[in-house]
Amino acid sequence: MKIKRLPIIQRALNGRLALKALCSIILLPMIAVAANAADGVGAGTVDKSVSCVAGDVLFLFIGAVLVFSMHAGFAFLELGTVRKKNQVNALQKILVDWAVSTVIYFVIGYPIARGMDGFMCKAGQLGSMDGIELIRFFFYLTFAACIPAIISGGIAERAKFGPIMIANACLVGVAYPVLERCLWWDPDFMGVGKAIASLGGGVPFTDFAGSVVVHSFGGWLALPAILLLGPRRRRYSDGAPSVSNIPFLALGSWILCVGWYGFNVVSAASVEGVSGLVAVNSLMAMVGGILASVIVSKNDPGFTHNGALAGLIAICAGSAVVHPLAAFAIGAIAGLIFFFMFTIETERFKIDDVLGVWPLHGVAGSWGGIAAGIFGNVKLFGATKDLNFFVQLAGTVFAIALALVSGFVIFGLAKFVMGIRLSEHDEIIGADRAIHNIEAYPEDVL
Amino acid sequence: MKIKRLPIIQRALNGRLALKALCSIILLPMIAVAANAADGVGAGTVDKSVSCVAGDVLFLFIGAVLVFSMHAGFAFLELGTVRKKNQVNALQKILVDWAVSTVIYFVIGYPIARGMDGFMCKAGQLGSMDGIELIRFFFYLTFAACIPAIISGGIAERAKFGPIMIANACLVGVAYPVLERCLWWDPDFMGVGKAIASLGGGVPFTDFAGSVVVHSFGGWLALPAILLLGPRRRRYSDGAPSVSNIPFLALGSWILCVGWYGFNVVSAASVEGVSGLVAVNSLMAMVGGILASVIVSKNDPGFTHNGALAGLIAICAGSAVVHPLAAFAIGAIAGLIFFFMFTIETERFKIDDVLGVWPLHGVAGSWGGIAAGIFGNVKLFGATKDLNFFVQLAGTVFAIALALVSGFVIFGLAKFVMGIRLSEHDEIIGADRAIHNIEAYPEDVL
Amino acid sequence: MKIKRLPIIQRALNGRLALKALCSIILLPMIAVAANAADGVGAGTVDKSVSCVAGDVLFLFIGAVLVFSMHAGFAFLELGTVRKKNQVNALQKILVDWAVSTVIYFVIGYPIARGMDGFMCKAGQLGSMDGIELIRFFFYLTFAACIPAIISGGIAERAKFGPIMIANACLVGVAYPVLERCLWWDPDFMGVGKAIASLGGGVPFTDFAGSVVVHSFGGWLALPAILLLGPRRRRYSDGAPSVSNIPFLALGSWILCVGWYGFNVVSAASVEGVSGLVAVNSLMAMVGGILASVIVSKNDPGFTHNGALAGLIAICAGSAVVHPLAAFAIGAIAGLIFFFMFTIETERFKIDDVLGVWPLHGVAGSWGGIAAGIFGNVKLFGATKDLNFFVQLAGTVFAIALALVSGFVIFGLAKFVMGIRLSEHDEIIGADRAIHNIEAYPEDVL
Amino acid sequence: MKKIEAVIQPEALEKVKEALFDADIYKMTVHRVRGCGQQRGYSESYRGKIYQVNLLEKVKLEIAVNEEFVKPAINAIIKGARTGNIGDGKILVTDLNQCVRIRTGEEGNGAIG
Amino acid sequence: MKKIEAVIQPEALEKVKEALFDADIYKMTVHRVRGCGQQRGYSESYRGKIYQVNLLEKVKLEIAVNEEFVKPAINAIIKGARTGNIGDGKILVTDLNQCVRIRTGEEGNGAIG
Amino acid sequence: MKKIEAVIQPEALEKVKEALFDADIYKMTVHRVRGCGQQRGYSESYRGKIYQVNLLEKVKLEIAVNEEFVKPAINAIIKGARTGNIGDGKILVTDLNQCVRIRTGEEGNGAIG
Ligand SMILES: Nc1ncnc2c1ncn2[C@@H]1O[C@H](COP(=O)(O)OP(=O)(O)O)[C@@H](O)[C@H]1O
Ligand SMILES: Nc1ncnc2c1ncn2[C@@H]1O[C@H](COP(=O)(O)OP(=O)(O)O)[C@@H](O)[C@H]1O
Ligand SMILES: Nc1ncnc2c1ncn2[C@@H]1O[C@H](COP(=O)(O)OP(=O)(O)O)[C@@H](O)[C@H]1O
């Protein structure tokens, strides 16, 4: 990948964005590209035959499309779970967060994560040999953009739009890429990967598809945001149900489940690595999550459809390593975790986590990271290779710590500087009318 | 595929499941795998280069994801067709049936179908060379799990949850795999395949993607269940419409239509076999079904969206053989079949088949099996090869017979032992409140 | 591709269709195929190895499935945008238009576009070597069928069903294939391509994935239809909102966005041509469209979800050529175009374009064609190659002209001969009851 | 002239309508409402949160009639709606001062039917 | 004090509201209801099953007014709702004993507006 | 016997119900309605088209009571619904001639509770 620094972009970003977001959005790239185009030459080293690259591009493309579609799933899962007066807001948050994530991750996030200088070279280079790098960016963007989508579900129905969007941009642009780099790409980065691996005699931390890096991190980031926001008005004094639409909730869950196979299987990143084991492990964990949830929740649709997700979240880490039956167990336990932790969180501790993203992504994701260390055992559990429990634990704890610190700092700052909570009046009329000036079903106004 | 018997699993299943489903769900696999892991060695014979296998894995993976997504289609097609008070139930049935099907088909169904001992070997083996077998399992599971999904639509709005689930498990675990093996995998199995083929001088029974094996079988299994249940309360005395939500019905149909291309095209099972003919035949049959339905039903959305499915169901059998224009005719006739048979079934004979799964999957599927014998003719209809009408007829009749027998036995037993029908009170308040303790749109309670 | 003329089909189509559409639908193909099967022999020239063809078939298959799924997106985008009493009609129009487009494009459209005699040969030939041609037909059909789907959104809530369907068939069968051939396949056809290219010293007109050929053409075709129909009753005298369901609108937009990656990336048409650049350019344009729309519309969900589409529409033309940052700019400008042009069209000029298909597909598509000529500049904007502004402009203008002429002629004829507008009574009760004899939520009737 | 209002079970609507038609009463206005009375509510639960539903789905009919139809109307409603179970509902009767047919401007007894 | 109840076509609501505002009547409560009268219903069909819809969509207005506004209110409603077609609807007037403004506790004639 | 009708803010329903239960009034029928009064409406916009919403979501209660419960009922409603802001709503009271319990056929004062 040919890399070029582009100081113009940086300056432009700093100077203008605050003032005239819109203008710069349109003019900036033109200037930047023009300025840059003149001097970019030289292709990256080519280490695969063209047809192999085509195969990988196609593979990553399929993955990117599948995981991109999951964002529709996030939108509808949230839309179905919140009250009717906040449905439009759920849709807008997910779509706009996606857009902002794309920009920030393109400009700084991905370069940080991969330890390179950025994409500011000529399209000719980007397109031909390096098209693989672009599609890889797209694929990992679909993961990065899960961070705001996860947080969105926890803070629903009472958060301001702009401040949260800016906070999310910081997380996707910096905090997440740092974690990604530490745990996925570069064991030498700040010495984190090495230090963790040293706990297990050099067995590296394994998080195949992001139980820890994506889900746990997102879930534990949401916790500070939820705490800083406080519960929704009357959430704990009122007897009213706070879920509006089970069919849309289920639709969101289905879209997520289907897309998840892209999330997990395509994490092999190269078509040669495609693995039936990863697919079937994802399947078994999902099914474990469904069955455990349906039993323990007495056939509650909210728990069951989220239980499937809990299983899928927990299996990301170990899906290339553990045995399908172990995957089933990991998923089933994740389903129970969601059930119990959600109840404890929201009813005992009265933490108003609307979709339950902390127990779902945070706790079940952490469980996934640790579970890979338990079931990643060739002798005992028929795994494909041995992972180290302490390494997995340490990596997981590291992600949690980073999430809590980043979350409190960034959302704390946002609260302090801009305020992150809707006014009481706006919360009563609902975010749809307050922010978007329209309701989800406008004809109903008579 | 390395195969190992695992007696521990069997014993564990028998002993515990009845008592503590949940515990065993979680503990069992751990024990089982541990017990087993120690002694498993030796890889299966490798008969393809690694990169070819990767291509096939990817191909089957795409198919599995597409057909898995169809189950969301089943869920929404049913949800849209039933009354509002049974929408949650539709969602839960499809999701939980999927989960149960996965487990049972993994443990006994697929091994029966393929004539092997099961998956209880080490993941190392499962994952590397044999990943192809795992993804194949996943792909064929997506077919097997259609059986309960089909039945679900026929018995909607009045059936108990648990008893039907258990009956379905038996069907997916035993009855369907037996049929699958007879008609798809092993002509020697119980001599069925051979006997059928002998009717046509050795031309084997052809059901490329399951018109007969999946759809017809599912539809004819539903019939006994529907008869044993009886019609919904007031279905034939009341003037009220019994369909709640055309947009969700259409969404379900669309999801099914899109996923169907995986169902048919990927049934080639190997990427070299991928065929534009299969894709276009599926398309033409779908279009035939749509056009015939829209004309004959005078633009009724229920018939039109189901007509597309009728066409797709009927073309499964012959999609690799017949000419695209023959596919169109097959689909158009299937659309008519659904229109007329549904009306005759539900209005003349007052068989309360809620979604019309018997005419749709059962009759149109049977038509598909037979139609392949008619249009599968090189001389007359420009097919790619000649099929034999009597062979196709015999295979179709065999599937129907097996379906009726299994259906009456299993649902009859379920009715006798556990009861399969909701109480009148539960039916009045709806399955959502009665079984799941919640309504589809909970905010509407005021 | 082996090609055979099939006079029987033509005669049959002329003679019978008017009288007994249904009969002929079913009988015709049988006769036709039978008549034809006897004499067809000889395979086309094979210019690729079998495994390469398999790769391309798979690639086109993935594209076809993705773009086919977009039609569900069209359906739900329209369903969500129209009033509740016209939701069923939206669903039916899209599905039936798809079916009619398939037939007409199979019989005459695709042969015209590709300059060949048709598909009336034996399946054996179609299926084996030439399967690639069939799947290519399917892939380009998914584009062709966008034409009626685009028009449908503009004329919603007041148009008759049959007459519009017939007019659409003419467009998909003749007008669109002519344009496709001129601008995509055959620069010599009527000399158009050559003449346009001569404006730029031989640099050919480039429209990679159809900004001009598909979207702009569709959008500008809709304009005459909208003008000939006139605005909906009370559209400009009433204060009532005319949008029913933002969640379904958003669902439609999401489905379209996801499928669009098939639209653009698979337009390479061969797996070797798969390009990360096309994927990321599509992404950046979509994101540009979202961000520009959300800012300029003050967070309006209708504009934001359509802004994503505007960006995707505009990038089709240049997605294989321009730099990702240029793609972002193209998308952002497309978002603004939609915002301003929609408001001008519907509020200033009182042209009642229900979904805004003219500004969305027509204007943003034209912008896409022209923008490729601006940003397709290696030196200035880091493109992969140089395109010519005047060539792009000329091609775009040609498409607009053809659209306006065909649109006025065909819809004008339809209006004159059959009438294209619902009666006032039918418009008041809604197309669902008037045409389909049912409402979208039938249980609501009490 | 009287106005009769009846709250009944949604299930009973069909039968009540028939009974009214049989009694030559063809005009009515119908509301979907929720009611709370002797009939116990029920509880639902969503993801562990239990909530009480004590407003149950009901249907309310409003019928404006001339005096001589009051008794027949009440009887018809009872005939169609009575199951003997709690929750069958209630009929209220109030005086009606005036009735106007919008289409014709007609007033009083003649306008009611 | 009187209570005026009017059942009108949904289409007419906008105009009736305007006419009432013109008559200085600004307060009202509106219900979505279904009505059955001289206006014939229609039949729908779904997958071959035909069912009769004889309860048609209507809108009901409730307006509490002092005596002097009764006539103007009725006239305004008629003005806004009359098309001359069957189904235009009906106006009912009943006595009102008391009216309380919740915000202030104010009672009687003063509380009505 | 009287019929009490109260239009309140949807937000207040829970509290009003509680207050009524405290006053030993357990039976009521509830409508979702839309109301227009002193409370200003708001405007919404969709893709550039602005429209006024002046019918706001309200809840209407209907309670049939014997005379001695009229005052307590009104007080309970006021207690639960008053916030002091415009839009709190209104209570109307009308005479009730008759009340019939469908289940038993019981009439009059005894049938009301
Ligand atoms: N006093 C009342 N005021 C208003 N509505 C009432 C009254 N009594 C009964 N209702 C309505 O009638 C419905 C049925 O009443 P309920 O007491 O449950 O049954 P029953 O009349 O058979 O004893 C209630 O849900 C309510 O809607
Ligand atoms: N006697 C009545 N009682 C209750 N509602 C009535 C009565 N008469 C008419 N309505 C209401 O008014 C609506 C219109 O009445 P209809 O008889 O169709 O038209 P018109 O009043 O023009 O003859 C009905 O649908 C019904 O809701
Ligand atoms: N005269 C009336 N007739 C019918 N409904 C009324 C009347 N006055 C008030 N309402 C209902 O009460 C609601 C609240 O009234 P409003 O005037 O906004 O507040 P307040 O009573 O506090 O001044 C209105 O939205 C309307 O539904």
XYZ file of C-alpha atoms in Angstrom, chain C:
446
model
C -24.045 -17.499 -27.674
C -26.001 -19.613 -30.071
C -28.825 -17.627 -31.457
C -32.033 -18.744 -33.091
C -34.961 -16.834 -34.370
C -38.271 -18.167 -33.197
C -41.081 -16.918 -35.413
C -43.644 -18.982 -33.619
C -43.172 -16.967 -30.492
C -43.666 -13.734 -32.308
C -46.796 -14.874 -34.010
C -48.151 -16.361 -30.875
C -47.492 -13.199 -28.941
C -49.282 -11.040 -31.463
C -52.221 -13.277 -32.023
C -53.167 -14.425 -28.628
C -51.955 -12.140 -25.952
C -54.636 -9.613 -26.419
C -57.323 -12.214 -26.138
C -56.317 -14.728 -23.580
C -53.318 -13.560 -21.718
C -53.531 -16.281 -19.175
C -53.854 -19.232 -21.507
C -51.061 -18.128 -23.662
C -48.878 -17.519 -20.659
C -49.033 -21.160 -19.884
C -49.384 -22.863 -23.226
C -47.260 -20.687 -25.356
C -43.872 -21.585 -24.018
C -44.596 -25.256 -24.293
C -45.491 -24.985 -27.912
C -42.687 -22.634 -28.639
C -40.066 -24.722 -27.003
C -41.326 -27.908 -28.501
C -41.378 -26.419 -31.936
C -37.906 -25.211 -31.508
C -36.169 -27.975 -29.664
C -35.841 -30.286 -32.571
C -33.416 -28.323 -34.630
C -31.151 -26.450 -32.244
C -27.563 -27.615 -32.151
C -24.038 -26.322 -31.858
C -22.478 -24.474 -28.976
C -21.191 -20.929 -29.016
C -17.546 -20.164 -29.095
C -15.977 -20.755 -25.726
C -13.419 -18.165 -24.849
C -12.752 -18.860 -21.215
C -11.791 -21.907 -19.256
C -14.636 -23.582 -17.438
C -13.448 -22.575 -13.992
C -13.140 -18.954 -15.017
C -16.663 -19.033 -16.305
C -17.803 -20.537 -13.019
C -16.172 -17.629 -11.225
C -17.912 -15.116 -13.440
C -21.233 -16.876 -13.150
C -20.923 -16.810 -9.394
C -19.941 -13.161 -9.473
C -22.842 -12.153 -11.678
C -25.099 -14.359 -9.612
C -24.151 -12.472 -6.456
C -24.752 -9.212 -8.271
C -28.088 -10.363 -9.636
C -29.291 -11.444 -6.212
C -28.190 -8.178 -4.633
C -29.836 -6.019 -7.272
C -32.925 -8.189 -7.333
C -33.215 -7.558 -3.593
C -33.166 -3.835 -4.335
C -36.588 -4.208 -5.833
C -37.883 -5.039 -2.393
C -36.234 -1.777 -1.431
C -38.138 0.103 -4.111
C -41.330 -1.471 -2.844
C -40.824 -0.484 0.776
C -39.444 2.952 0.023
C -42.633 3.674 -1.873
C -44.878 1.928 0.632
C -43.460 4.026 3.453
C -43.719 7.261 1.526
C -47.278 7.001 0.233
C -50.369 7.261 2.353
C -51.642 4.178 4.103
C -54.473 3.694 1.661
C -52.027 3.136 -1.183
C -49.499 0.851 0.451
C -50.720 -2.404 -1.046
C -50.696 -0.794 -4.452
C -47.035 0.123 -4.049
C -46.196 -3.494 -3.306
C -48.196 -4.851 -6.192
C -46.847 -2.405 -8.723
C -43.240 -3.234 -7.997
C -43.786 -6.977 -8.011
C -45.886 -7.103 -11.143
C -43.678 -4.630 -12.980
C -40.777 -6.883 -12.155
C -42.571 -9.855 -13.647
C -43.639 -8.040 -16.772
C -40.156 -6.613 -17.211
C -38.653 -10.061 -16.978
C -40.826 -11.421 -19.738
C -40.463 -8.491 -22.080
C -36.750 -8.090 -21.496
C -36.210 -11.797 -22.057
C -38.204 -11.845 -25.238
C -37.164 -8.608 -26.872
C -35.347 -6.200 -24.567
C -32.122 -8.051 -23.938
C -31.801 -9.229 -27.534
C -32.194 -5.626 -28.696
C -29.717 -4.341 -26.163
C -27.089 -6.894 -26.986
C -27.763 -7.083 -30.666
C -28.598 -10.757 -30.822
C -31.572 -12.782 -31.860
C -32.813 -14.148 -28.577
C -32.827 -17.010 -26.187
C -34.989 -19.465 -28.062
C -32.534 -22.292 -28.281
C -32.311 -25.549 -26.414
C -31.699 -25.491 -22.711
C -28.764 -27.791 -23.164
C -27.005 -25.056 -24.982
C -28.301 -22.334 -22.741
C -27.255 -24.162 -19.661
C -23.848 -25.552 -20.228
C -21.518 -23.266 -22.079
C -23.847 -20.376 -22.307
C -25.008 -20.269 -18.719
C -22.923 -17.153 -18.497
C -25.185 -15.457 -21.017
C -28.256 -16.392 -19.020
C -26.908 -15.065 -15.765
C -25.788 -11.949 -17.592
C -29.327 -11.534 -18.801
C -30.527 -11.861 -15.210
C -28.009 -9.309 -13.987
C -28.927 -6.730 -16.613
C -32.586 -7.444 -16.147
C -32.232 -6.303 -12.564
C -31.134 -2.956 -14.024
C -33.802 -2.807 -16.700
C -36.525 -3.499 -14.179
C -35.442 -0.414 -12.260
C -37.085 1.703 -14.932
C -40.689 0.917 -13.960
C -39.695 0.824 -10.284
C -38.357 4.374 -10.543
C -41.372 5.649 -12.441
C -43.682 3.962 -9.975
C -42.503 6.198 -7.156
C -43.268 9.362 -9.055
C -46.780 8.518 -10.143
C -47.903 6.856 -6.945
C -51.359 7.129 -5.381
C -53.320 8.114 -8.463
C -52.341 6.050 -11.489
C -54.268 3.179 -13.015
C -52.657 -0.200 -12.822
C -52.977 -1.801 -16.244
C -52.263 1.111 -18.567
C -49.125 2.073 -16.703
C -47.992 -1.530 -16.708
C -48.362 -1.700 -20.468
C -46.531 1.577 -20.949
C -43.743 0.321 -18.703
C -43.486 -2.834 -20.739
C -42.866 -0.765 -23.855
C -40.170 1.199 -22.099
C -38.394 -1.853 -20.750
C -38.844 -3.762 -23.965
C -37.716 -1.109 -26.413
C -36.761 2.344 -25.187
C -34.391 1.260 -22.451
C -32.647 -1.447 -24.501
C -32.027 1.061 -27.275
C -30.380 3.443 -24.848
C -28.460 0.605 -23.213
C -27.137 -0.493 -26.571
C -26.198 3.013 -27.628
C -24.366 3.953 -24.484
C -23.108 0.649 -23.129
C -22.717 -2.057 -25.660
C -22.406 -0.860 -29.186
C -20.856 2.493 -30.124
C -21.744 1.836 -33.719
C -25.447 1.395 -33.091
C -27.146 4.171 -35.009
C -23.856 5.963 -34.778
C -24.723 7.466 -31.411
C -21.818 6.230 -29.356
C -19.331 7.227 -31.989
C -20.816 10.651 -32.440
C -20.677 11.305 -28.721
C -17.139 10.029 -28.408
C -16.047 12.215 -31.291
C -16.763 15.252 -29.132
C -13.907 14.218 -26.913
C -11.473 13.074 -29.513
C -12.509 9.475 -29.178
C -12.659 9.131 -25.406
C -15.801 7.022 -25.063
C -18.752 7.944 -22.909
C -18.393 6.220 -19.550
C -21.258 5.180 -17.354
C -19.869 2.345 -15.320
C -22.983 1.262 -13.486
C -25.796 3.327 -14.856
C -26.110 6.821 -13.370
C -27.232 7.877 -16.805
C -28.404 4.713 -18.517
C -30.541 3.533 -15.640
C -31.240 6.271 -13.126
C -31.219 9.411 -15.148
C -33.217 7.717 -17.875
C -35.746 6.396 -15.377
C -36.074 9.711 -13.600
C -36.556 11.715 -16.772
C -39.056 9.167 -18.051
C -41.064 9.664 -14.905
C -41.347 13.393 -15.441
C -43.706 13.233 -18.451
C -45.769 10.594 -16.697
C -46.092 12.826 -13.651
C -47.006 15.839 -15.727
C -49.540 13.905 -17.761
C -51.155 12.596 -14.595
C -51.313 15.845 -12.683
C -51.016 16.210 -8.923
C -52.894 14.104 -6.436
C -56.253 15.419 -5.306
C -55.805 18.109 -2.688
C -52.055 17.753 -2.742
C -51.705 21.493 -2.924
C -54.724 22.601 -0.966
C -54.511 20.458 2.074
C -52.376 20.684 5.180
C -52.211 16.972 5.830
C -48.972 15.043 5.842
C -48.732 12.652 2.957
C -46.245 10.155 4.256
C -47.375 7.148 6.224
C -44.554 5.138 7.609
C -41.006 6.306 8.194
C -39.767 2.898 9.394
C -40.785 1.209 6.148
C -39.395 4.109 4.166
C -36.094 3.622 5.965
C -36.243 -0.116 5.478
C -36.620 0.425 1.766
C -33.701 2.788 1.731
C -31.529 0.351 3.674
C -32.356 -2.509 1.333
C -31.509 -0.321 -1.630
C -28.233 0.816 -0.066
C -27.121 -2.711 0.670
C -28.090 -4.046 -2.728
C -26.395 -1.116 -4.402
C -22.999 -2.605 -3.777
C -24.073 -5.356 -6.129
C -25.291 -2.769 -8.594
C -21.955 -0.987 -8.689
C -19.290 -3.525 -7.882
C -20.685 -6.329 -9.982
C -21.011 -3.996 -12.956
C -17.448 -5.029 -13.611
C -19.266 -8.066 -15.024
C -16.305 -10.369 -14.566
C -14.743 -11.427 -11.318
C -11.302 -10.372 -12.420
C -12.578 -6.868 -12.673
C -13.859 -6.758 -9.110
C -12.557 -3.618 -7.599
C -12.161 -2.335 -4.103
C -12.151 1.134 -5.560
C -15.676 0.801 -6.900
C -16.889 -0.452 -3.543
C -15.235 2.327 -1.580
C -16.298 4.975 -4.046
C -19.870 3.818 -3.661
C -19.444 3.961 0.081
C -17.956 7.453 0.051
C -20.636 8.843 -2.262
C -23.366 7.334 -0.122
C -21.820 8.853 2.969
C -21.412 12.192 1.235
C -25.084 12.097 0.317
C -26.086 11.278 3.877
C -24.007 13.994 5.487
C -24.971 16.744 3.070
C -28.636 15.831 3.429
C -28.673 15.599 7.173
C -27.089 19.020 7.490
C -29.091 20.847 4.880
C -32.420 19.264 5.811
C -31.962 19.724 9.548
C -32.020 16.043 10.311
C -35.089 15.146 8.287
C -35.395 11.363 7.923
C -36.933 11.538 4.461
C -34.116 13.598 3.036
C -31.401 11.709 4.857
C -32.474 8.274 3.730
C -32.971 9.522 0.205
C -29.684 11.406 0.366
C -27.856 8.123 0.727
C -29.559 6.992 -2.455
C -28.768 10.249 -4.252
C -25.086 9.717 -3.525
C -25.220 6.148 -4.771
C -27.064 7.162 -7.911
C -24.560 9.840 -8.750
C -21.503 7.658 -8.277
C -22.617 4.835 -10.565
C -21.136 6.499 -13.633
C -17.676 7.244 -12.346
C -17.185 4.727 -9.588
C -14.403 2.861 -11.355
C -12.592 6.057 -12.247
C -12.726 8.761 -9.620
C -10.833 9.115 -6.366
C -12.710 8.242 -3.153
C -12.626 11.832 -1.983
C -14.040 12.929 -5.304
C -16.704 10.283 -4.832
C -17.501 11.850 -1.503
C -17.899 15.233 -3.152
C -20.034 13.807 -5.937
C -22.291 12.168 -3.377
C -22.532 15.252 -1.210
C -23.496 17.400 -4.153
C -26.054 14.807 -5.177
C -27.544 15.042 -1.701
C -27.855 18.797 -2.072
C -29.287 18.429 -5.546
C -32.003 16.189 -4.244
C -32.804 18.557 -1.418
C -33.056 21.679 -3.518
C -34.499 20.227 -6.675
C -37.166 18.285 -4.832
C -38.309 21.408 -3.074
C -38.268 23.450 -6.249
C -40.058 20.774 -8.225
C -42.795 19.932 -5.767
C -43.305 23.242 -3.994
C -42.386 25.917 -6.508
C -43.533 24.218 -9.689
C -46.149 22.102 -7.975
C -45.156 18.995 -9.857
C -46.435 16.227 -7.643
C -43.573 13.785 -7.812
C -44.475 11.641 -4.834
C -41.124 10.085 -3.995
C -39.134 12.730 -5.786
C -37.863 10.399 -8.462
C -37.079 13.132 -10.933
C -34.671 15.026 -8.674
C -33.395 11.784 -7.187
C -32.845 9.535 -10.159
C -33.180 12.032 -12.956
C -31.193 15.027 -11.804
C -28.759 13.329 -9.451
C -28.211 10.648 -12.098
C -27.467 13.272 -14.738
C -25.160 14.966 -12.284
C -23.403 11.643 -11.894
C -22.857 11.325 -15.618
C -21.460 14.829 -15.853
C -19.503 14.595 -12.622
C -17.581 11.678 -14.036
C -16.414 14.079 -16.721
C -15.323 16.593 -14.127
C -13.668 14.385 -11.530
C -12.491 11.819 -14.055
C -9.231 13.692 -14.306
C -5.921 12.103 -13.459
C -3.949 15.259 -12.895
C -6.447 17.377 -11.064
C -8.447 14.908 -9.080
C -6.356 11.777 -8.902
C -8.646 9.679 -11.085
C -7.566 6.358 -12.535
C -8.023 7.716 -16.018
C -9.133 10.795 -17.897
C -12.692 11.139 -19.056
C -13.963 13.929 -21.241
C -16.411 16.457 -19.897
C -18.150 17.137 -23.172
C -18.537 13.498 -23.970
C -20.092 12.905 -20.594
C -22.357 15.871 -21.018
C -23.426 14.781 -24.472
C -24.190 11.238 -23.363
C -26.199 12.546 -20.477
C -28.157 14.947 -22.627
C -28.810 12.219 -25.140
C -30.322 10.027 -22.429
C -32.466 12.887 -21.164
C -33.722 13.642 -24.630
C -34.548 10.050 -25.357
C -36.323 9.783 -22.013
C -38.447 12.848 -22.559
C -39.418 11.810 -26.047
C -40.201 8.213 -25.159
C -41.962 9.264 -21.991
C -44.248 11.788 -23.634
C -45.008 9.502 -26.526
C -45.689 6.361 -24.561
C -47.471 7.796 -21.541
C -49.221 10.240 -23.828
C -50.516 7.379 -25.918
C -51.496 5.468 -22.829
C -53.396 8.465 -21.535
C -55.102 9.004 -24.823
C -56.006 5.380 -25.488
C -56.698 3.949 -22.073
C -56.566 6.746 -19.547
C -53.932 6.604 -16.858
C -55.564 8.249 -13.894
C -57.844 6.735 -11.268
C -61.316 8.182 -10.932
C -61.763 10.710 -8.153
C -63.762 8.228 -6.133
C -61.047 5.623 -6.437
C -58.394 8.104 -5.473
C -60.348 9.067 -2.366
C -60.887 5.540 -1.164
C -57.320 4.732 -2.128
C -55.768 2.481 -4.722
C -55.684 -0.408 -2.268
C -59.422 -0.706 -2.034
C -60.096 0.493 -5.538
C -57.701 -1.803 -7.358
C -56.786 -4.561 -4.957
C -59.979 -4.790 -2.986
C -58.170 -4.884 0.336
C -56.386 -2.569 2.722
C -52.871 -2.854 4.030
C -53.995 -3.638 7.579
C -57.280 -5.442 7.068
C -57.914 -6.121 10.731
C -58.263 -2.409 11.321
C -61.695 -2.443 9.678
C -63.156 -3.671 12.995
